Each structure stands twice: as structure tokens, then as C-alpha cells.
Short mmCIF file of C-alpha atoms and ligand atoms in Angstrom, two decimals:
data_model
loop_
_atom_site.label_atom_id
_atom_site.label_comp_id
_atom_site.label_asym_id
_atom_site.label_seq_id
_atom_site.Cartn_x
_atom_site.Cartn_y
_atom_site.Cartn_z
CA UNK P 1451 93.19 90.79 136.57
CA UNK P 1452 91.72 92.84 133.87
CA UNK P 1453 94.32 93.84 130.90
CA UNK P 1454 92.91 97.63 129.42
CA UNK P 1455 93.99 98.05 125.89
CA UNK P 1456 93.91 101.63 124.91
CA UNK P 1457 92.81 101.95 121.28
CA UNK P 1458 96.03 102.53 119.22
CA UNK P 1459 95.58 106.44 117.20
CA UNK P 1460 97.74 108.90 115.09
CA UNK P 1461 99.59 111.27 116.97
CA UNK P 1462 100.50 114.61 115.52
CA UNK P 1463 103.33 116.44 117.40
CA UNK P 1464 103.37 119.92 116.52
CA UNK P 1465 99.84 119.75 116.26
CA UNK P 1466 98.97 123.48 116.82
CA UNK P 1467 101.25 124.83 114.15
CA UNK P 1468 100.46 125.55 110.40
CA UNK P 1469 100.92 122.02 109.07
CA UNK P 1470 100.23 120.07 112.04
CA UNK P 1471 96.18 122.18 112.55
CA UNK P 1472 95.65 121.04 108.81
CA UNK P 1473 96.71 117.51 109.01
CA UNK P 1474 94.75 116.72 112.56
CA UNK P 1475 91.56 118.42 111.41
CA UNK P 1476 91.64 116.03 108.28
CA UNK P 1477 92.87 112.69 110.24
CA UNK P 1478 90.29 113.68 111.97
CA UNK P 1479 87.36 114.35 109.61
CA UNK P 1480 88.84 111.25 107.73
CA UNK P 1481 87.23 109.41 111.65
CA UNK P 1482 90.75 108.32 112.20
CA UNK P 1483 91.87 108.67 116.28
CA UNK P 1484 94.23 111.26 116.21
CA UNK P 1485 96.04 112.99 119.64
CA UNK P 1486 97.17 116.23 118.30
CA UNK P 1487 99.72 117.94 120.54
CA UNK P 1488 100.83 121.22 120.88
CA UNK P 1489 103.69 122.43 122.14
CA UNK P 1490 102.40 122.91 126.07
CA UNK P 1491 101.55 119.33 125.93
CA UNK P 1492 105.01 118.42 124.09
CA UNK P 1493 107.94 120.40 124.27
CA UNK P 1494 111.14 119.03 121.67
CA UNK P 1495 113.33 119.37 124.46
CA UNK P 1496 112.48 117.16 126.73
CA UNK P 1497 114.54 114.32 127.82
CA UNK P 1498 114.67 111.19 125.46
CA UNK P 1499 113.12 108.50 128.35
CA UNK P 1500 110.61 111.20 129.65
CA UNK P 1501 109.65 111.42 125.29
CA UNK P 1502 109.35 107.40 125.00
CA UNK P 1503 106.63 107.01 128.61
CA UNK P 1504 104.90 110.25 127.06
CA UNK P 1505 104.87 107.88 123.69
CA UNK P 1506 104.21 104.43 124.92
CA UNK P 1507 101.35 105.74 126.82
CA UNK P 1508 99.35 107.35 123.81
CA UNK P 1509 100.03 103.78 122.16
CA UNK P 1510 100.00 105.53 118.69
CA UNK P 1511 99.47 103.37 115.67
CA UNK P 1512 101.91 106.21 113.72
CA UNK P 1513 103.33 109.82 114.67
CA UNK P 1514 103.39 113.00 112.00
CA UNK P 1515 106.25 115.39 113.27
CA UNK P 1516 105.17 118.85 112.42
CA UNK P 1517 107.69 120.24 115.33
CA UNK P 1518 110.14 122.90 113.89
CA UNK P 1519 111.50 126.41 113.84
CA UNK P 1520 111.04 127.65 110.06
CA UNK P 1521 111.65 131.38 110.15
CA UNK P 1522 115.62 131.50 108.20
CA UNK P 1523 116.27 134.08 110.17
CA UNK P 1524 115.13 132.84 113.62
CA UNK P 1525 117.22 129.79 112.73
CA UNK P 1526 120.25 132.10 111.84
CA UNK P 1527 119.84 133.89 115.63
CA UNK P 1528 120.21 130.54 117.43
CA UNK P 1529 121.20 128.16 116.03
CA UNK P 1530 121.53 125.77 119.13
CA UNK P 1531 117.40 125.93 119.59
CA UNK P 1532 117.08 124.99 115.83
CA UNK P 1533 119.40 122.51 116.03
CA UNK P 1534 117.67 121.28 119.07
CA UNK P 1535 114.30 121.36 117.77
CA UNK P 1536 114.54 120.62 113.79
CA UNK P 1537 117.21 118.09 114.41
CA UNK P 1538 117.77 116.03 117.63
CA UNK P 1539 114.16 116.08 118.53
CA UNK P 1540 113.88 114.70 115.45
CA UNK P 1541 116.54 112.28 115.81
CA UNK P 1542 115.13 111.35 119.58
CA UNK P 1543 111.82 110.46 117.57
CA UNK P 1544 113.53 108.10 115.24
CA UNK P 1545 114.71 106.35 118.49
CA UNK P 1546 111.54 105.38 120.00
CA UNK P 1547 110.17 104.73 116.77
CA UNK P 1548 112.83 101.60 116.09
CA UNK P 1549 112.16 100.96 119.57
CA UNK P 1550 108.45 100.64 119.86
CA UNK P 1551 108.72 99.54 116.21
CA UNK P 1552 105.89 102.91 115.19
CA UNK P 1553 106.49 104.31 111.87
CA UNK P 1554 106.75 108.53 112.13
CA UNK P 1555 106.58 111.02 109.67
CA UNK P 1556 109.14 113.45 109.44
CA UNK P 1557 108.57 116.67 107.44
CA UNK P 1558 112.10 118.21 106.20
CA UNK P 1559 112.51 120.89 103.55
CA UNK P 1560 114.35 121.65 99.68
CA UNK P 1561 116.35 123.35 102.06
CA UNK P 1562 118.41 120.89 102.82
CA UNK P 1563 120.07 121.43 99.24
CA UNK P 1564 122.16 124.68 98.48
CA UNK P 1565 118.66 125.93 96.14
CA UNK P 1566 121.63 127.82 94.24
CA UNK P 1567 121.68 126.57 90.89
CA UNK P 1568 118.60 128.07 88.72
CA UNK P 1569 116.67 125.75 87.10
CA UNK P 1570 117.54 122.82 88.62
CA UNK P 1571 114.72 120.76 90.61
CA UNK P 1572 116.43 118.42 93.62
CA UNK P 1573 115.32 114.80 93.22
CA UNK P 1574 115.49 111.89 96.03
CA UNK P 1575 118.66 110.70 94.79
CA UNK P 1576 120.56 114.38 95.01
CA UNK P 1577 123.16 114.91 98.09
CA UNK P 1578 121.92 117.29 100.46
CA UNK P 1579 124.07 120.83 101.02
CA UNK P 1580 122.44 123.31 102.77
CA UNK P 1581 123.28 126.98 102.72
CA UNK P 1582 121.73 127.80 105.93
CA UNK P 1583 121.31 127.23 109.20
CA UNK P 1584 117.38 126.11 108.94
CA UNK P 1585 118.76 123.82 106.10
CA UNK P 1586 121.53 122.28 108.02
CA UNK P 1587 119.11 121.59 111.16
CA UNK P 1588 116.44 120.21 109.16
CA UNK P 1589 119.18 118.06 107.32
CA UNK P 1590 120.21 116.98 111.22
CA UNK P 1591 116.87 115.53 111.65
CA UNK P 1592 117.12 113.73 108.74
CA UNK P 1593 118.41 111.38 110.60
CA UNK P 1594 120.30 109.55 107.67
CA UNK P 1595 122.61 107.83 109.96
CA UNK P 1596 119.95 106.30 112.52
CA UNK P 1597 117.45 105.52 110.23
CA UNK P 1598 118.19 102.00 109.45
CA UNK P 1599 115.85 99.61 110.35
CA UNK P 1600 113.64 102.69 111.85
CA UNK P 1601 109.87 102.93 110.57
CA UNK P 1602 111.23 106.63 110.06
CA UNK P 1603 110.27 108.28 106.59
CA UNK P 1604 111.34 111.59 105.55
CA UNK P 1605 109.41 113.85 103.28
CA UNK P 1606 110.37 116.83 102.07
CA UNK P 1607 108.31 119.57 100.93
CA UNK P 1608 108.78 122.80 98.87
CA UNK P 1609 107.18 125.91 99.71
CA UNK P 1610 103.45 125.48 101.56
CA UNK P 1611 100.45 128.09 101.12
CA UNK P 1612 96.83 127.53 102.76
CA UNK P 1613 94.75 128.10 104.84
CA UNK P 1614 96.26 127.69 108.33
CA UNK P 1615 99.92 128.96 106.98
CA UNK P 1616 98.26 132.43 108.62
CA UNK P 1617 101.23 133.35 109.88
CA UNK P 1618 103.89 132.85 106.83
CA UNK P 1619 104.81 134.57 103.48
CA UNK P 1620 101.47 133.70 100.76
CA UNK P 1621 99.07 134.59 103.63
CA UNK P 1622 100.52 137.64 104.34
CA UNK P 1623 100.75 139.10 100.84
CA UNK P 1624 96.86 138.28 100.22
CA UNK P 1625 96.25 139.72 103.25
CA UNK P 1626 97.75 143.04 102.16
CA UNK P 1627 95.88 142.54 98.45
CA UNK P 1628 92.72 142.25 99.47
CA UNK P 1629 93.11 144.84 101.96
CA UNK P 1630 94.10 147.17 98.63
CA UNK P 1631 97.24 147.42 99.60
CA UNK P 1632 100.10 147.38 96.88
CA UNK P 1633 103.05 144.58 97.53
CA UNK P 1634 106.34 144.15 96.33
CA UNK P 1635 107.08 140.44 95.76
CA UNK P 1636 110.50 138.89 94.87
CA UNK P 1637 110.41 137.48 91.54
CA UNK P 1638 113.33 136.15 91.89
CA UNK P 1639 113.37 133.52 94.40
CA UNK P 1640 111.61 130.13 93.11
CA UNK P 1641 110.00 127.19 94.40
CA UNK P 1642 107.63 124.12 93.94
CA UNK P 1643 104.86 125.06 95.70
CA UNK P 1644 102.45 123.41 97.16
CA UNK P 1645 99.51 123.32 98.98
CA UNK P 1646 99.10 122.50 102.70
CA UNK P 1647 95.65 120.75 102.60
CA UNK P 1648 97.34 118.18 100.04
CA UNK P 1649 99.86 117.39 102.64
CA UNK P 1650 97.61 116.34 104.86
CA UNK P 1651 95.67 114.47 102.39
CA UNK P 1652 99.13 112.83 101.60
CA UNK P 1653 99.50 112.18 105.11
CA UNK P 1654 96.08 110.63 105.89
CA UNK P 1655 96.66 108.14 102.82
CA UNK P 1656 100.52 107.58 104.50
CA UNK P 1657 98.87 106.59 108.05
CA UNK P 1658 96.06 104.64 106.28
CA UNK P 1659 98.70 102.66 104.47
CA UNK P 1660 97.96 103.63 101.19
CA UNK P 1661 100.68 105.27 100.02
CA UNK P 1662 104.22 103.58 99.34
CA UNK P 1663 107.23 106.12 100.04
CA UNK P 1664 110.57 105.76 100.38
CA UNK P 1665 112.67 106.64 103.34
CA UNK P 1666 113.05 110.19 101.86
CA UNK P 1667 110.35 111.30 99.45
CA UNK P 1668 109.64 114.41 97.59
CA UNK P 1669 105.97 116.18 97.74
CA UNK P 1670 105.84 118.66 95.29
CA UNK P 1671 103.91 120.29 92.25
CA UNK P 1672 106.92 120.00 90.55
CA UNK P 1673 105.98 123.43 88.84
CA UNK P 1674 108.62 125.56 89.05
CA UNK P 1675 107.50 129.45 89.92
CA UNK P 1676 108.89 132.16 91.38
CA UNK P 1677 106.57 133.97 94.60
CA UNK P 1678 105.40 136.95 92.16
CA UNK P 1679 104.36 134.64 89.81
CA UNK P 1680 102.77 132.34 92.55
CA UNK P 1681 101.13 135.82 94.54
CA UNK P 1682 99.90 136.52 91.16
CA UNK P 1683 98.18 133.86 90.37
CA UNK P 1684 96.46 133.48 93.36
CA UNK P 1685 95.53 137.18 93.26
CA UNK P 1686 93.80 136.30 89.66
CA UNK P 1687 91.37 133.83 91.67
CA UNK P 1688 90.01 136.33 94.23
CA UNK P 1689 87.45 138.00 92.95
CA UNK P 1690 86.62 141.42 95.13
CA UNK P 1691 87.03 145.06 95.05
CA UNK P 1692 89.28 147.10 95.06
CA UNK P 1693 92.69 144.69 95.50
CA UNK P 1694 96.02 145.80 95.82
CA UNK P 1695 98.60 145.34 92.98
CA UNK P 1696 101.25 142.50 93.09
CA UNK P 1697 104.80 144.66 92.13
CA UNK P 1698 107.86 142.31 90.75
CA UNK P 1699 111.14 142.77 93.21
CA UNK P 1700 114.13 141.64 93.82
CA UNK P 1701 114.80 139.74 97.23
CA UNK P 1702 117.78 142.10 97.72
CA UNK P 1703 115.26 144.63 98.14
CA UNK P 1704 114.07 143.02 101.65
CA UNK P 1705 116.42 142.61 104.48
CA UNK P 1706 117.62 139.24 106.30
CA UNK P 1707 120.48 138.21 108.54
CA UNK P 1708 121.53 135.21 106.64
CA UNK P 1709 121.63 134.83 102.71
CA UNK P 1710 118.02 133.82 101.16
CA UNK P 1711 118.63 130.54 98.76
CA UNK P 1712 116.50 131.77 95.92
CA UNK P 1713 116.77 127.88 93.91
CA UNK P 1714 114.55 126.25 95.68
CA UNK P 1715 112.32 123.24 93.97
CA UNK P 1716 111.64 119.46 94.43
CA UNK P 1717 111.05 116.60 91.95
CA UNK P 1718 110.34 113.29 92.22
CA UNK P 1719 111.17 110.02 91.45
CA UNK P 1720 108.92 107.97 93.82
CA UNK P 1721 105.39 109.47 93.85
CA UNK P 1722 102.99 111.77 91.51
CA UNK P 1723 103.56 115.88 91.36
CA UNK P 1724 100.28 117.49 93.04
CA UNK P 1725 98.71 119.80 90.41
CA UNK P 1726 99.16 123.19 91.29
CA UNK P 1727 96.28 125.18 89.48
CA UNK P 1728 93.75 123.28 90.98
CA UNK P 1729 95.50 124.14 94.72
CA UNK P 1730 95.44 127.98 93.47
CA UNK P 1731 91.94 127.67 92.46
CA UNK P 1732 90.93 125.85 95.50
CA UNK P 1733 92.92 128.63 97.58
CA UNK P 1734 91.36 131.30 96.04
CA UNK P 1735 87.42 129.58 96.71
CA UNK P 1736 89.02 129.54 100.30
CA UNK P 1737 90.04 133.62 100.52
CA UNK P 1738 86.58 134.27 98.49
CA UNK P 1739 84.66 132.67 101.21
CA UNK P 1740 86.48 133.88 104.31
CA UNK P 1741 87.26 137.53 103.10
CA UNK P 1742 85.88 139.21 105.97
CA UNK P 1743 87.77 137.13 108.68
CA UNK P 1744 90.86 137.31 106.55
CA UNK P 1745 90.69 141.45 106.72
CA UNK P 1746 89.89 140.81 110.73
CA UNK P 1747 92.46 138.74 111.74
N1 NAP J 3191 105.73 126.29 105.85
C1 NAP J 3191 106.49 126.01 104.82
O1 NAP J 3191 106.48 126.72 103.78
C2 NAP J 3191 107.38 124.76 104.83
C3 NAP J 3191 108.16 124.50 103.70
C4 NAP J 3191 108.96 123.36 103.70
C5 NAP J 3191 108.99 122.52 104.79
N2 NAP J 3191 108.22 122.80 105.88
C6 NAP J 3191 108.27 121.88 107.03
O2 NAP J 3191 106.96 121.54 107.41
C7 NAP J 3191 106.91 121.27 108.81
C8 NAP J 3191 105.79 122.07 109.45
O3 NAP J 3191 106.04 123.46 109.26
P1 NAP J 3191 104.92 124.56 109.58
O4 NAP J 3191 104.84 125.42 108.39
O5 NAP J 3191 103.71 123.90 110.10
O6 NAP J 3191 105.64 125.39 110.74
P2 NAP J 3191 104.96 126.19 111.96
O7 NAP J 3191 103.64 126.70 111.56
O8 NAP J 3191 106.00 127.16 112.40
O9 NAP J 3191 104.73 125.07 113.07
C9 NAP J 3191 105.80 124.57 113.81
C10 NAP J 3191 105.25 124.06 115.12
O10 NAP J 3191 106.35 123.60 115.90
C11 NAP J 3191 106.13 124.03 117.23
N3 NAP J 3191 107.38 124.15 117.97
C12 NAP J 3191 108.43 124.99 117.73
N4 NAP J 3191 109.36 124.82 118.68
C13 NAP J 3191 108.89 123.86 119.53
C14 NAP J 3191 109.40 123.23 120.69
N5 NAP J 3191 110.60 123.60 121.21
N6 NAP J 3191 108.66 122.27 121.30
C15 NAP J 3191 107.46 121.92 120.81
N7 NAP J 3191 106.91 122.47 119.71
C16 NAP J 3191 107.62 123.43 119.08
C17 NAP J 3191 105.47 125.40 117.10
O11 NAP J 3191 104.82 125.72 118.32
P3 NAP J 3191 104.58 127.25 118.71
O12 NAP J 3191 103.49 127.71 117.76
O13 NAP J 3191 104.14 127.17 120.12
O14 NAP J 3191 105.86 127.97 118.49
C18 NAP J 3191 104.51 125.12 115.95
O15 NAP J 3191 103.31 124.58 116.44
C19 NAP J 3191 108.31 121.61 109.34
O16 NAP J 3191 109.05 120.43 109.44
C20 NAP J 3191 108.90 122.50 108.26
O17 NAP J 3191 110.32 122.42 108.25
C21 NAP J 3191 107.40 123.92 105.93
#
């Protein structure tokens, strides 16, 4: 009888949203054997022994969980999905990883704290008390309780910008500046930013092994900026005609069901900050040289 070993790869659940495209293009550029699922392939809901076959079957050497629901508001308007998805699919994943002993990669957000105290950057150490129901799902799939023993590490990330976060706030607003169109941006809500290519660099060093974290680590810049300031300076990189103007506002300006928490920010203990002019310059290289599809899209 012939034994076939299937070659042991990175899988990236969540693979087709804005963190999860970025961090399987570079596993894979990096020639590491990466799966990359999307949600038709992988749905959070399913059942906890149908996850572990699905699992134990791609043999992966280490799994990146870019699953979630993000939008605050989405969140806010059912709450039993977002619980669902941000926390006990999370918490289903911690499972199967103390059982098949494979280390995963849980992204979680400065959300988790109540980001209502200006200033103040959240380290490691800092108890979690979210404001909102994103916050309090995400905090779910912490999985503080269950993690013992678990390969299961927990970083937590400020706000992302990038390339493939198409769909979310940065991307939008240059959208609407290079299109020449004026913006109103709220000046008053603040974060760490950072950018998404960076995460996935982090995360290729993680599954190569060459990165010690602890079971909850912060990513950040650790420069705290407010989204004006942020739209502005990426605005200053893109050189073209004709670009709209980036307006200061307040966030009470622009509606939402649930209360924004405008204190957001991360620090760390554990690892380096990730310089953040060099992301913004590197962003704006990115719009400069995809302007047309940018307008398109
Ligand atoms: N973006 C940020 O600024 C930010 C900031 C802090 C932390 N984070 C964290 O970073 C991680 C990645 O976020 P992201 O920006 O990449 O979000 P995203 O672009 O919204 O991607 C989320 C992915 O999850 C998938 N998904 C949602 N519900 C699902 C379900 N029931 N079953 C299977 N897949 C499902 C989505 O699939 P569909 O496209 O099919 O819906 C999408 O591919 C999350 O943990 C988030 O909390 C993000």
C-alpha cells in the first residue's frame, strides 16, 4: 500500500476579501503553497466537524483568518451574523487548531477597546471594552478563554489603506480626489494607520517563522492621525490634474446607526511600529500608476 502525503501549505480563509487578496498574492509571490479560499469555497457557518475534514484535508502547515464582517453599521443591523462570523467562527478555528496542533492567525481590531479617550494609544497589556457591536464580536473571537495551549495568535490592527481595500473608507475618498471631486473628511476621528501590503509582509515573515509574537500582538504605525490628516497626506503624493480638495469635518456631519468610536490607535510592546510615510509614499506610487483603472472601476 502506497501512503500519499499531500505537501503541507498556508491556507488563507477569507481569501477573496481586502486583506486576505493582499496576503495570498504575496505568500504566493514569496513561492510559499498557499490555498486561498473565498467565501463559496468556505462559508464561517458551517458546522465545526464539517470545518475540521475541510481542514485536515488541505493539511495546512498554518491558517491566516481574514473572515469577518467590518462595516460598524452592518455589525449594528445583525448582530447574530457578526457574532457568528467575527467570533465563533473564530473560536471554531481555535478548536481545530489545538486539535491538529496548526498555528492560525487571527486578525482582530483597536476596536475591541472603547477608542474613547483622546490621546491614548491601546497597548497589549490594556483590557479590552468595546463600544460596539463589531468591537464586541471581534473581541468574541478573541478567543481569550480557549486559547490556552492553542497555536492561536491574535493580532490586532488599526485602520488599513491599500490597494485591494477598494471597497472601504481611504479608497473611496481618493477615488473622489482624483476624480476632482471635493470631500469632506472627519478630522476628528483618529487612528494608527497602516498599510495593508505590510500586513501581509508581516504575515509571510509570521508563517515563515520569522517573526516572534505574542498571543495578542499589536501591528501598527503607532502614528497617531486623524482621516483628514491621513486623506491629506496621501492626496500630497498623487501627482495629477485637476484633484479634488480634502475639506476638514466633523463625523457628526455623516450619519450611522450606532455611535462611531473616534479614539482609535494601537501601540506596542512586542514588535516594531511600521513607518507610515514610506506606506503613504508607496500608496501614492500605487494611485500614480493605476490612475486610469482607479477612475474606471
Ligand atoms: N479594513 C480595515 O480597516 C481593518 C481594520 C482593523 C482590523 N481589520 C480586520 O482585518 C481582517 C480583514 O478585514 P478586511 O478589511 O479584509 O475585510 P473585508 O475586505 O470585508 O473581507 C472580509 C472577508 O470575509 C468574508 N466573509 C464575510 N462573511 C463571511 C462568511 N459568512 N463566510 C465566509 N466568508 C465571509 C468576505 O466575503 P464576501 O466578500 O463574500 O462578503 C470577505 O472576503 C478582519 O479580521 C478585520 O476585522 C480590518
Amino acid at each position: 500500500m502506497s501512503i500519499i502525503s499531500i505537501p503541507r501549505c498556508a491556507v488563507v480563509v477569507g481569501g477573496g476579501g481586502a486583506l486576505g487578496q493582499e496576503i495570498s498574492q504575496q505568500l504566493k509571490a514569496e513561492g510559499i503553497a498557499t490555498i486561498s479560499l473565498e467565501r463559496s469555497s468556505l462559508e464561517a457557518s458551517l458546522d465545526i466537524s464539517e470545518l475540521k475534514v475541510v481542514i485536515e484535508k488541505l493539511n495546512p502547515s498554518a491558517i491566516v483568518n481574514c473572515i469577518a464582517i467590518t462595516g460598524l453599521d452592518k455589525c449594528f443591523l445583525d448582530p447574530i451574523r457578526a457574532f457568528e462570523v467575527n467570533g465563533i467562527f473564530a473560536i471554531k478555528l481555535a478548536c481545530i487548531s489545538k486539535i491538529l496542533k496548526v498555528p492560525v492567525l487571527q486578525f482582530s481590531t483597536d476596536n475591541v477597546f472603547s477608542c474613547d479617550v483622546k490621546g491614548v494609544l491601546y497597548r497589549e497589556t490594556d483590557d479590552p471594552k468595546p463600544a460596539t457591536v463589531y468591537g464586541m464580536s471581534k473581541l468574541l473571537g478573541e478567543a481569550c478563554k480557549i486559547r490556552t495551549n492553542a497555536p492561536f495568535y491574535v493580532v490586532r490592527l488599526p485602520l488599513l489603506f491599500g490597494p485591494s481595500n477598494r471597497n472601504q473608507i481611504i479608497h473611496r475618498f481618493i477615488k473622489q480626489i482624483i476624480k476632482g471631486i471635493d470631500i469632506r473628511v472627519s478630522s476628528d476621528v483618529f487612528s494608527t494607520p497602516v498599510y495593508t501590503p505590510d500586513v501581509a509582509d508581516f504575515t509571510v515573515k509570521w508563517v515563515k517563522g520569522k517573526i516572534q509574537i505574542g498571543s495578542v500582538t499589536h501591528l501598527t504605525s503607532g502614528q497617531l492621525t486623524t482621516l483628514h490628516d491621513l486623506v491629506v497626506s496621501i492626496s500630497d503624493k498623487i501627482a495629477c490634474n485637476g484633484k479634488g480638495m480634502v475639506l476638514a469635518a466633523s463625523s457628526s456631519e455623516f450619519s450611522s446607526v450606532e455611535a462611531k468610536p473616534l479614539h482609535g490607535g494601537l501601540a506596542s510592546e512586542l514588535i516594531p511600529t511600521i513607518d507610515l510615510e514610506s506606506a503613504i509614499t508607496r500608496y501614492g506610487e500605487w494611485i500614480e500608476s493605476n490612475l486610469k483603472e482607479i477612475i474606471n472601476e
